[in-house]
């Protein structure tokens, strides 16, 4: 409700359409798909997911929910919530779109090369919580 969609959506459409980048990663604050406190955002799903599909966005990263969650690929896009960096944690219950969902402090790292994008999540003890590798179509390898 506090977003100037009349400016931001045309800008996002323009930059995604013009991009020839092998990896398209969109970063926002609010989750689109979430098994956390805020749940799925139906308005954002309707507004953004067709655009992601059309332009081959492989990854959407957000915070806001105070947990870690990685979705399974949904129409070629993986949705990654990394809101577990320091504020109070909130519960998360894996849903049908979840590949991994945990309520623990930590962070995520990404590594991209020509053929794959690796997502890894770590807790504060240095233990890996999650790992997924995407190909250029957004599918899991």
Short mmCIF file of C-alpha atoms in Angstrom, two decimals, residues 30-104:
data_model
loop_
_atom_site.label_atom_id
_atom_site.label_comp_id
_atom_site.label_asym_id
_atom_site.label_seq_id
_atom_site.Cartn_x
_atom_site.Cartn_y
_atom_site.Cartn_z
CA UNK A 30 7.88 -7.78 1.06
CA UNK A 31 7.32 -11.47 0.34
CA UNK A 32 5.21 -12.54 -2.62
CA UNK A 33 4.92 -16.18 -1.56
CA UNK A 34 5.37 -16.85 2.16
CA UNK A 35 4.58 -19.47 4.76
CA UNK A 36 5.49 -16.96 7.47
CA UNK A 37 3.45 -14.39 9.35
CA UNK A 38 2.31 -12.41 6.31
CA UNK A 39 1.39 -15.30 4.04
CA UNK A 40 1.04 -15.11 0.27
CA UNK A 41 0.39 -11.64 -1.14
CA UNK A 42 -2.39 -12.16 -3.71
CA UNK A 43 -2.05 -8.62 -5.13
CA UNK A 44 1.71 -9.01 -5.64
CA UNK A 45 1.20 -12.45 -7.18
CA UNK A 46 -1.25 -10.98 -9.69
CA UNK A 47 0.88 -7.90 -10.39
CA UNK A 48 4.41 -9.35 -10.50
CA UNK A 49 4.47 -13.06 -11.30
CA UNK A 50 3.28 -12.68 -14.92
CA UNK A 51 6.06 -10.14 -15.42
CA UNK A 52 8.63 -12.49 -13.86
CA UNK A 53 7.44 -15.33 -16.11
CA UNK A 54 7.50 -13.17 -19.26
CA UNK A 55 11.06 -11.92 -18.63
CA UNK A 56 12.60 -15.06 -17.16
CA UNK A 57 13.20 -13.88 -13.59
CA UNK A 58 14.82 -16.85 -11.90
CA UNK A 59 14.95 -15.50 -8.33
CA UNK A 60 13.03 -13.04 -6.16
CA UNK A 61 14.62 -12.17 -2.79
CA UNK A 62 12.88 -10.41 0.08
CA UNK A 63 12.99 -9.88 3.82
CA UNK A 64 10.11 -8.60 5.98
CA UNK A 65 9.12 -12.03 7.32
CA UNK A 66 11.58 -12.83 10.12
CA UNK A 67 12.53 -16.32 8.98
CA UNK A 68 14.27 -18.14 6.13
CA UNK A 69 12.20 -19.71 3.37
CA UNK A 70 12.95 -20.92 -0.14
CA UNK A 71 10.09 -21.87 -2.38
CA UNK A 72 10.20 -24.58 -4.95
CA UNK A 73 10.42 -23.03 -8.44
CA UNK A 74 7.02 -21.57 -9.33
CA UNK A 75 6.69 -20.93 -13.07
CA UNK A 76 10.48 -20.64 -13.28
CA UNK A 77 10.98 -18.32 -10.30
CA UNK A 78 12.26 -19.26 -6.86
CA UNK A 79 11.09 -17.03 -4.00
CA UNK A 80 13.64 -16.54 -1.22
CA UNK A 81 12.85 -14.93 2.12
CA UNK A 82 15.96 -13.99 4.08
CA UNK A 83 14.54 -12.10 7.03
CA UNK A 84 16.47 -13.97 9.69
CA UNK A 85 19.43 -11.64 10.05
CA UNK A 86 18.92 -10.16 13.49
CA UNK A 87 15.42 -9.02 14.44
CA UNK A 88 13.19 -11.24 16.55
CA UNK A 89 12.38 -14.47 14.77
CA UNK A 90 8.84 -15.43 13.88
CA UNK A 91 7.42 -18.91 13.34
CA UNK A 92 7.20 -20.38 9.86
CA UNK A 93 5.34 -23.53 8.88
CA UNK A 94 6.35 -24.99 5.51
CA UNK A 95 3.49 -24.82 3.03
CA UNK A 96 2.84 -26.55 -0.29
CA UNK A 97 5.16 -24.15 -2.17
CA UNK A 98 8.02 -24.42 0.37
CA UNK A 99 11.23 -26.27 -0.40
CA UNK A 100 12.79 -25.22 2.94
CA UNK A 101 11.45 -23.05 5.75
CA UNK A 102 13.08 -22.49 9.15
CA UNK A 103 12.88 -19.99 11.96
CA UNK A 104 16.51 -19.56 12.97
#
